[in-house]
Coordinates of C-alpha atoms in Angstrom, one line a residue:
M13 CA 28.2 139.9 178.6
N14 CA 29.9 136.5 179.2
A15 CA 26.6 134.7 178.8
L16 CA 26.0 136.2 175.4
S17 CA 29.5 135.3 174.4
D18 CA 29.1 131.8 175.5
K19 CA 25.8 131.4 173.6
A20 CA 27.3 132.8 170.4
S21 CA 30.2 130.4 170.8
D22 CA 27.8 127.5 171.2
D23 CA 25.9 128.6 168.1
V24 CA 29.1 128.6 166.1
S25 CA 30.1 125.2 167.3
E26 CA 26.7 123.8 166.4
Q27 CA 26.9 125.3 163.0
G28 CA 30.4 123.9 162.5
L29 CA 29.3 120.5 163.6
S30 CA 26.3 120.5 161.4
A31 CA 28.5 121.6 158.4
R32 CA 30.9 118.8 159.1
L33 CA 28.1 116.3 159.5
A34 CA 26.6 117.5 156.2
A35 CA 30.0 117.2 154.5
A36 CA 30.5 113.7 155.9
E37 CA 27.0 112.7 154.8
Q38 CA 27.7 113.9 151.3
E39 CA 31.1 112.1 151.3
L40 CA 29.4 109.0 152.5
A41 CA 26.7 109.3 149.9
A42 CA 29.3 109.8 147.2
T43 CA 31.2 106.7 148.5
R44 CA 28.0 104.7 148.6
D45 CA 27.3 105.8 145.0
Q46 CA 30.8 104.7 144.0
L47 CA 30.4 101.4 145.7
Q48 CA 27.0 100.8 144.1
H49 CA 28.5 101.7 140.7
C50 CA 31.5 99.4 141.2
A51 CA 29.1 96.6 142.4
A52 CA 27.0 97.2 139.3
V53 CA 30.0 97.0 137.0
M54 CA 31.2 93.8 138.7
A55 CA 27.8 92.3 138.5
A56 CA 27.4 93.2 134.8
N57 CA 30.9 92.2 133.7
D58 CA 31.2 88.9 131.7
D59 CA 34.6 88.4 133.1
A60 CA 35.1 86.9 136.6
I61 CA 36.3 89.6 139.0
I62 CA 37.8 88.5 142.2
T63 CA 39.2 90.5 145.1
L64 CA 41.7 88.9 147.4
S65 CA 43.3 89.9 150.7
P66 CA 47.1 90.5 150.8
D67 CA 47.5 86.9 152.1
G68 CA 45.7 85.5 149.0
R69 CA 42.3 84.8 150.5
I70 CA 39.2 85.5 148.4
T71 CA 37.1 88.4 149.9
H72 CA 34.6 89.0 147.1
W73 CA 33.7 87.8 143.6
N74 CA 31.0 88.6 141.1
A75 CA 28.3 86.6 139.5
A76 CA 30.5 85.8 136.5
A77 CA 33.0 84.2 138.8
E78 CA 30.3 82.0 140.4
Q79 CA 29.3 80.9 136.9
L80 CA 32.9 80.3 135.7
F81 CA 33.9 78.2 138.7
G82 CA 30.6 76.8 139.7
R83 CA 30.8 78.0 143.3
G84 CA 28.6 80.4 145.3
G85 CA 30.1 83.4 146.9
D86 CA 29.8 82.0 150.4
E87 CA 31.6 78.8 149.3
A88 CA 34.5 80.7 147.7
L89 CA 35.1 83.3 150.5
G90 CA 38.3 82.5 152.4
Q91 CA 39.5 80.1 149.7
T92 CA 42.8 80.7 147.8
L93 CA 42.9 81.2 144.1
G94 CA 45.2 78.2 143.9
T95 CA 42.4 75.9 145.0
L96 CA 40.3 77.1 142.0
L97 CA 43.1 76.8 139.5
P98 CA 45.2 73.8 140.5
G99 CA 46.5 73.4 137.0
G100 CA 48.2 76.8 137.1
A101 CA 50.1 76.4 140.4
A102 CA 53.5 77.3 139.1
A103 CA 52.3 80.2 137.0
L104 CA 50.2 81.5 139.9
A105 CA 53.1 81.5 142.2
G106 CA 55.2 83.5 139.8
A107 CA 52.4 86.0 139.1
W108 CA 51.7 86.5 142.8
S109 CA 55.3 87.4 143.4
S110 CA 55.0 90.3 141.0
V111 CA 51.7 91.4 142.6
V112 CA 52.9 91.4 146.2
A113 CA 55.8 93.6 145.0
G114 CA 53.1 96.1 143.9
G115 CA 53.0 95.2 140.2
R116 CA 50.8 93.0 138.0
G117 CA 50.9 89.4 137.0
A118 CA 49.2 87.4 134.2
F119 CA 49.0 83.7 133.3
D120 CA 46.8 81.1 131.7
A121 CA 45.6 78.0 133.6
A122 CA 43.3 75.0 133.1
H123 CA 40.5 74.2 135.5
V124 CA 37.6 71.7 135.7
R125 CA 34.0 72.8 135.5
N126 CA 31.3 71.3 137.7
D127 CA 30.2 69.0 134.9
G128 CA 33.7 67.6 134.7
S129 CA 34.7 69.3 131.4
A130 CA 38.0 71.0 131.1
A131 CA 38.2 74.7 130.7
H132 CA 40.9 77.3 130.2
A133 CA 41.2 80.7 131.9
A134 CA 43.3 83.8 131.4
V135 CA 44.1 85.4 134.7
T136 CA 45.3 89.0 135.4
L137 CA 46.2 90.1 138.9
S138 CA 46.7 93.7 140.0
A139 CA 47.7 95.1 143.4
V140 CA 45.7 97.8 145.1
L141 CA 48.0 100.0 147.2
D142 CA 47.3 102.2 150.1
D143 CA 48.8 105.7 150.6
G144 CA 51.9 104.2 152.0
G145 CA 52.5 102.0 149.0
Q146 CA 51.6 98.8 150.8
V147 CA 49.4 96.1 149.1
R148 CA 45.9 96.6 150.5
A149 CA 44.2 94.1 148.3
V150 CA 44.6 92.2 145.0
V151 CA 42.1 92.3 142.1
G152 CA 42.0 89.4 139.8
V153 CA 40.2 89.3 136.4
V154 CA 39.6 85.9 135.0
R155 CA 38.4 85.3 131.5
D156 CA 37.2 82.1 130.1
I157 CA 39.3 81.4 127.0
S158 CA 38.2 77.8 126.4
D159 CA 36.7 78.7 123.0
Y160 CA 39.9 80.4 122.0
K161 CA 41.9 77.4 123.0
I162 CA 39.6 75.2 120.9
R163 CA 40.1 77.5 117.9
E164 CA 43.8 77.5 118.5
A165 CA 43.9 73.7 118.5
E166 CA 41.9 73.7 115.3
F167 CA 44.2 76.3 113.7
H168 CA 47.1 74.1 114.8
Q169 CA 45.6 71.1 113.1
E170 CA 44.8 73.2 110.0
S171 CA 48.4 74.4 109.9
K172 CA 49.6 70.8 110.0
L173 CA 47.3 69.8 107.2
E174 CA 48.4 72.8 105.1
S175 CA 52.0 71.9 105.6
L176 CA 51.5 68.3 104.8
G177 CA 49.6 69.3 101.7
R178 CA 52.5 71.4 100.5
L179 CA 54.9 68.5 101.3
S180 CA 53.0 65.8 99.6
A181 CA 54.0 66.7 96.0
G182 CA 57.6 67.1 97.0
L183 CA 57.6 63.8 98.9
A184 CA 56.1 62.0 95.9
H185 CA 58.8 63.3 93.7
E186 CA 61.5 62.4 96.3
I187 CA 60.3 58.9 96.5
N188 CA 59.5 58.5 92.8
T189 CA 63.0 59.3 91.6
P190 CA 64.8 56.5 93.4
I191 CA 61.9 54.1 92.8
Q192 CA 62.1 54.8 89.1
Y193 CA 65.8 54.0 88.8
V194 CA 65.4 51.0 91.1
G195 CA 62.7 49.7 88.7
D196 CA 64.9 50.4 85.7
N197 CA 67.9 48.6 87.2
A198 CA 65.6 45.7 88.3
R199 CA 64.4 45.3 84.7
F200 CA 68.0 45.5 83.4
L201 CA 69.1 42.8 85.9
E202 CA 66.2 40.6 84.9
E203 CA 67.3 40.8 81.2
A204 CA 71.0 40.2 82.2
Y205 CA 70.0 37.2 84.3
Q206 CA 68.2 35.7 81.3
E207 CA 71.2 36.2 79.0
L208 CA 73.6 34.8 81.6
I209 CA 71.4 31.8 82.1
R210 CA 71.5 31.1 78.3
V211 CA 75.3 31.1 78.5
V212 CA 75.3 28.8 81.5
E213 CA 73.0 26.4 79.6
V214 CA 75.6 26.4 76.8
Y215 CA 78.4 25.6 79.3
R216 CA 76.3 22.8 80.8
S217 CA 75.6 21.3 77.4
L218 CA 79.3 21.3 76.5
L219 CA 80.2 19.6 79.8
D220 CA 78.1 16.6 78.6
T221 CA 80.8 14.0 77.7
S222 CA 78.3 12.0 75.7
N223 CA 78.3 14.8 73.1
P224 CA 81.0 13.7 70.6
I225 CA 82.4 17.1 69.5
G226 CA 85.9 18.3 69.4
W227 CA 87.6 20.9 71.6
A228 CA 87.8 23.5 68.9
E229 CA 84.1 23.2 68.2
R230 CA 83.3 23.6 72.0
Q231 CA 85.5 26.7 72.1
E232 CA 83.6 28.2 69.1
Q233 CA 80.2 27.6 70.8
V234 CA 81.4 29.3 74.0
R235 CA 82.7 32.3 72.0
I236 CA 79.5 32.6 70.1
A237 CA 77.4 32.4 73.3
E238 CA 79.5 35.0 75.1
A239 CA 79.5 37.4 72.1
G240 CA 75.7 37.2 71.9
I241 CA 75.4 38.7 75.4
D242 CA 78.2 41.3 75.4
F243 CA 79.8 39.7 78.4
D244 CA 82.2 42.6 79.0
Y245 CA 79.3 45.1 79.2
L246 CA 77.4 42.9 81.6
Q247 CA 80.5 42.4 83.8
K248 CA 80.8 46.2 84.1
E249 CA 77.2 47.2 84.4
I250 CA 75.7 44.5 86.7
P251 CA 77.7 45.6 89.8
S252 CA 76.8 49.2 89.1
A253 CA 73.1 48.4 88.7
V254 CA 73.1 46.5 92.0
E255 CA 74.9 49.4 93.8
Q256 CA 72.4 51.9 92.4
T257 CA 69.5 49.7 93.4
L258 CA 70.7 49.4 96.9
E259 CA 71.3 53.2 97.1
G260 CA 67.8 53.8 95.8
I261 CA 66.3 51.5 98.4
E262 CA 68.3 53.2 101.1
R263 CA 67.2 56.6 99.9
V264 CA 63.5 55.6 100.1
S265 CA 64.1 54.0 103.5
R266 CA 65.6 57.3 104.7
I267 CA 62.6 59.2 103.4
V268 CA 60.2 56.7 105.1
R269 CA 62.1 56.9 108.4
A270 CA 62.1 60.7 108.1
M271 CA 58.3 60.7 107.6
K272 CA 57.9 58.4 110.5
T273 CA 60.0 60.6 112.7
F274 CA 58.3 63.8 111.4
S275 CA 54.8 62.4 111.8
H276 CA 55.4 60.9 115.2
P277 CA 52.2 61.3 117.2
G278 CA 54.1 62.5 120.2
H279 CA 53.0 62.3 123.9
Q280 CA 50.9 64.4 126.1
E281 CA 53.8 64.4 128.6
Q282 CA 57.3 65.5 127.7
V283 CA 59.8 62.7 126.9
P284 CA 63.5 62.8 126.0
A285 CA 64.1 63.3 122.2
D286 CA 66.9 63.8 119.8
L287 CA 66.5 67.2 118.2
N288 CA 69.2 66.6 115.6
E289 CA 67.4 63.5 114.4
A290 CA 64.2 65.6 114.2
L291 CA 65.9 68.3 112.2
E292 CA 67.4 65.8 109.8
A293 CA 64.0 64.3 109.3
T294 CA 62.4 67.7 108.7
V295 CA 65.2 68.6 106.2
T296 CA 64.6 65.3 104.4
V297 CA 60.8 65.8 104.0
T298 CA 61.3 69.4 102.8
R299 CA 64.2 68.7 100.5
H300 CA 62.2 69.0 97.3
Q301 CA 60.8 72.4 98.3
V302 CA 64.1 73.7 99.4
S303 CA 66.4 72.3 96.7
D304 CA 64.6 74.2 94.0
V305 CA 65.4 77.6 95.6
A306 CA 68.4 77.1 98.0
E307 CA 71.3 75.1 99.1
L308 CA 70.7 73.8 102.6
T309 CA 73.6 73.1 105.0
M310 CA 73.5 71.6 108.5
D311 CA 75.9 72.2 111.4
L312 CA 74.7 70.0 114.2
A313 CA 76.5 69.9 117.5
D314 CA 76.4 67.0 119.9
L315 CA 73.2 67.5 121.9
P316 CA 71.9 65.8 125.0
P317 CA 68.3 64.3 124.9
V318 CA 65.9 67.2 125.3
M319 CA 62.6 66.8 127.3
C320 CA 60.0 67.9 124.9
N321 CA 57.0 67.0 122.7
I322 CA 58.9 66.2 119.6
A323 CA 55.8 66.0 117.3
D324 CA 55.0 69.7 118.1
L325 CA 58.7 70.7 117.6
N326 CA 58.8 68.9 114.2
Q327 CA 56.0 71.2 113.1
V328 CA 57.9 74.2 114.4
F329 CA 61.1 73.2 112.4
L330 CA 59.0 72.5 109.3
N331 CA 57.3 76.0 109.4
L332 CA 60.7 77.7 109.9
I333 CA 62.4 75.9 107.1
V334 CA 59.5 76.3 104.6
N335 CA 59.3 80.0 105.5
A336 CA 63.0 80.3 104.8
A337 CA 62.6 78.7 101.4
D338 CA 59.6 81.0 100.6
A339 CA 61.6 84.0 101.7
I340 CA 64.5 83.1 99.3
E341 CA 62.1 82.3 96.5
E342 CA 60.5 85.8 96.7
T343 CA 64.0 87.3 96.0
G344 CA 64.1 85.6 92.6
S345 CA 67.6 84.4 93.2
R346 CA 69.0 81.1 94.5
G347 CA 70.0 81.4 98.1
A348 CA 71.2 79.4 101.1
I349 CA 69.6 78.1 104.3
D350 CA 71.7 77.1 107.3
V351 CA 70.4 74.9 110.1
S352 CA 72.5 74.7 113.2
T353 CA 72.3 73.5 116.8
A354 CA 74.3 74.2 119.9
V355 CA 74.3 73.8 123.7
D356 CA 74.2 77.0 125.7
G357 CA 74.2 76.4 129.4
D358 CA 71.0 74.6 130.4
D359 CA 69.4 75.3 127.0
V360 CA 69.6 73.8 123.5
V361 CA 69.6 76.4 120.7
V362 CA 68.4 75.8 117.2
R363 CA 69.0 78.4 114.5
I364 CA 67.5 78.5 111.0
S365 CA 69.0 81.2 108.8
D366 CA 68.1 82.2 105.3
T367 CA 69.4 84.7 102.7
G368 CA 66.0 86.0 101.8
G369 CA 64.9 89.6 101.6
G370 CA 64.6 90.1 105.4
I371 CA 61.6 91.5 107.2
P372 CA 60.8 95.2 107.0
E373 CA 60.9 97.1 110.3
D374 CA 57.2 98.0 110.3
M375 CA 56.3 94.3 110.1
R376 CA 58.6 92.9 112.7
A377 CA 56.2 93.6 115.7
K378 CA 53.4 91.8 113.9
I379 CA 55.2 88.8 112.6
F380 CA 54.0 86.6 115.5
D381 CA 50.4 87.9 115.4
P382 CA 47.7 85.4 114.4
F383 CA 46.7 85.6 110.7
F384 CA 49.4 88.2 109.9
T385 CA 51.4 87.1 106.8
T386 CA 53.8 88.7 104.4
K387 CA 53.1 86.1 101.7
D388 CA 50.8 86.4 98.8
V389 CA 47.1 85.5 99.1
G390 CA 46.8 81.7 99.0
R391 CA 50.4 81.0 100.1
G392 CA 50.2 81.7 103.8
S393 CA 47.5 81.6 106.4
G394 CA 49.4 83.6 109.1
Q395 CA 49.1 80.7 111.5
G396 CA 52.5 79.1 111.3
L397 CA 54.7 81.5 113.3
P398 CA 52.1 82.3 116.1
L399 CA 51.6 78.6 116.6
A400 CA 55.3 77.9 116.5
R401 CA 55.9 80.6 119.2
G402 CA 53.1 79.1 121.3
V403 CA 54.6 75.6 121.0
V404 CA 58.0 76.9 122.0
Q405 CA 57.1 79.3 124.8
E406 CA 53.9 78.0 126.3
G407 CA 54.4 74.3 125.5
H408 CA 58.2 74.1 126.3
G409 CA 59.1 77.1 128.4
G410 CA 61.5 78.3 125.7
S411 CA 61.7 81.2 123.4
L412 CA 61.4 81.9 119.7
T413 CA 63.1 85.1 118.5
L414 CA 64.3 86.5 115.2
D415 CA 67.1 88.6 113.9
T416 CA 66.6 90.1 110.5
V417 CA 68.3 92.5 108.1
V418 CA 66.5 93.8 105.1
G419 CA 68.2 92.7 101.9
Q420 CA 70.4 90.1 103.7
G421 CA 68.1 87.6 105.4
T422 CA 66.6 86.4 108.6
T423 CA 67.6 84.1 111.5
F424 CA 65.0 82.4 113.7
T425 CA 66.4 81.2 117.0
V426 CA 64.6 78.5 119.0
R427 CA 65.8 78.2 122.6
L428 CA 64.6 75.2 124.6
P429 CA 65.5 74.1 128.2
I430 CA 67.2 70.7 128.1
D431 CA 65.2 69.6 131.2
G432 CA 61.9 70.7 129.5
R433 CA 59.2 73.0 130.8
P434 CA 59.2 73.2 134.6
A435 CA 56.6 71.0 136.2
P436 CA 53.9 72.8 138.2
G437 CA 54.9 73.0 141.9
P438 CA 52.8 73.3 145.0
V439 CA 51.1 76.6 145.7
E440 CA 51.7 78.3 148.9
T441 CA 48.6 78.5 151.2
R442 CA 48.6 82.3 151.0
T443 CA 48.1 82.3 147.2

């Protein structure tokens, strides 16, 4: 009886073991299918997909990554992402801090291809957590955005050309007005000079002692000469004409200086610049556009030099002031634009406010989207504000925000760090 019981028990054990083995094989097959599917997805993806260990070492990457970085898998394994993207060192460090905490991180960075050409990449890092919530691995998706950056630069240039085109007529008017009255005054002074010279010639002839005429006759000739030129009128108008001419010359000089400041080619690197001077120059070159629709006031605080690319910021200020004038013009009533600066801790703040119609709530989330515009067809390309935000945020480490009330107006606030965008720092070996 015991032998039969033992045999039955053995049969049950073998059946249980077989069932467990079959289940394990099924699970293994399912896992193998999942891995093959994942591998196929990674291989077929146009984006570079990279897996990294918790200490930041590359453990796997797909064919797109090999093509993007020009390195084979064996060459990349064990390397850090920082060695592939040295231009994004500071951004990578910040993104990695978010990832190791179990979150996500994203940044853009430049890198150099095998042929020596520059490329740009958008990187997204995501943490893979185990059951205990610990980071088991990190997945990075890297997309080549070089073409997008090229188009962005082209759009930036087109936006500049569009703005300059809109300014040209106004600048011609601004310069033509003082030049016209400088010319009128110059012609008046030329005529007055000829008349005064004729009187001087009479005086000189009367001083000739060889001319035997009496004192009374000399006086009469002087009176006639002076009466012929309206001496009192010239005495009053000549100083006024000279003063107006000098004012006109100074006005033209200011416009030329403003254009020189506004069109400054800038530098690749950040250099100290006077933001108040830049704003004054921008106001000068936009005066004709603004003066037709609004009164513009400036309240400029004492600012320290700000590390920046002033040429790009000039374009930002131009877009914001022109947009303010357009917003007021659309209301059909004359309004006001206020430009102010202030120091706030380690930042400089520039505010440009208008009394336009404000921005409806359903449009506020789109206002910085490329090609989105609230203006009529032909008046706006939708490039100005997105490029302005890119210059301020990506180019200078600052922020561009808006505060708007429908029916009352809008205020755009540019916040810039006085010391400029932080320079890339060294990347830790684990990232």
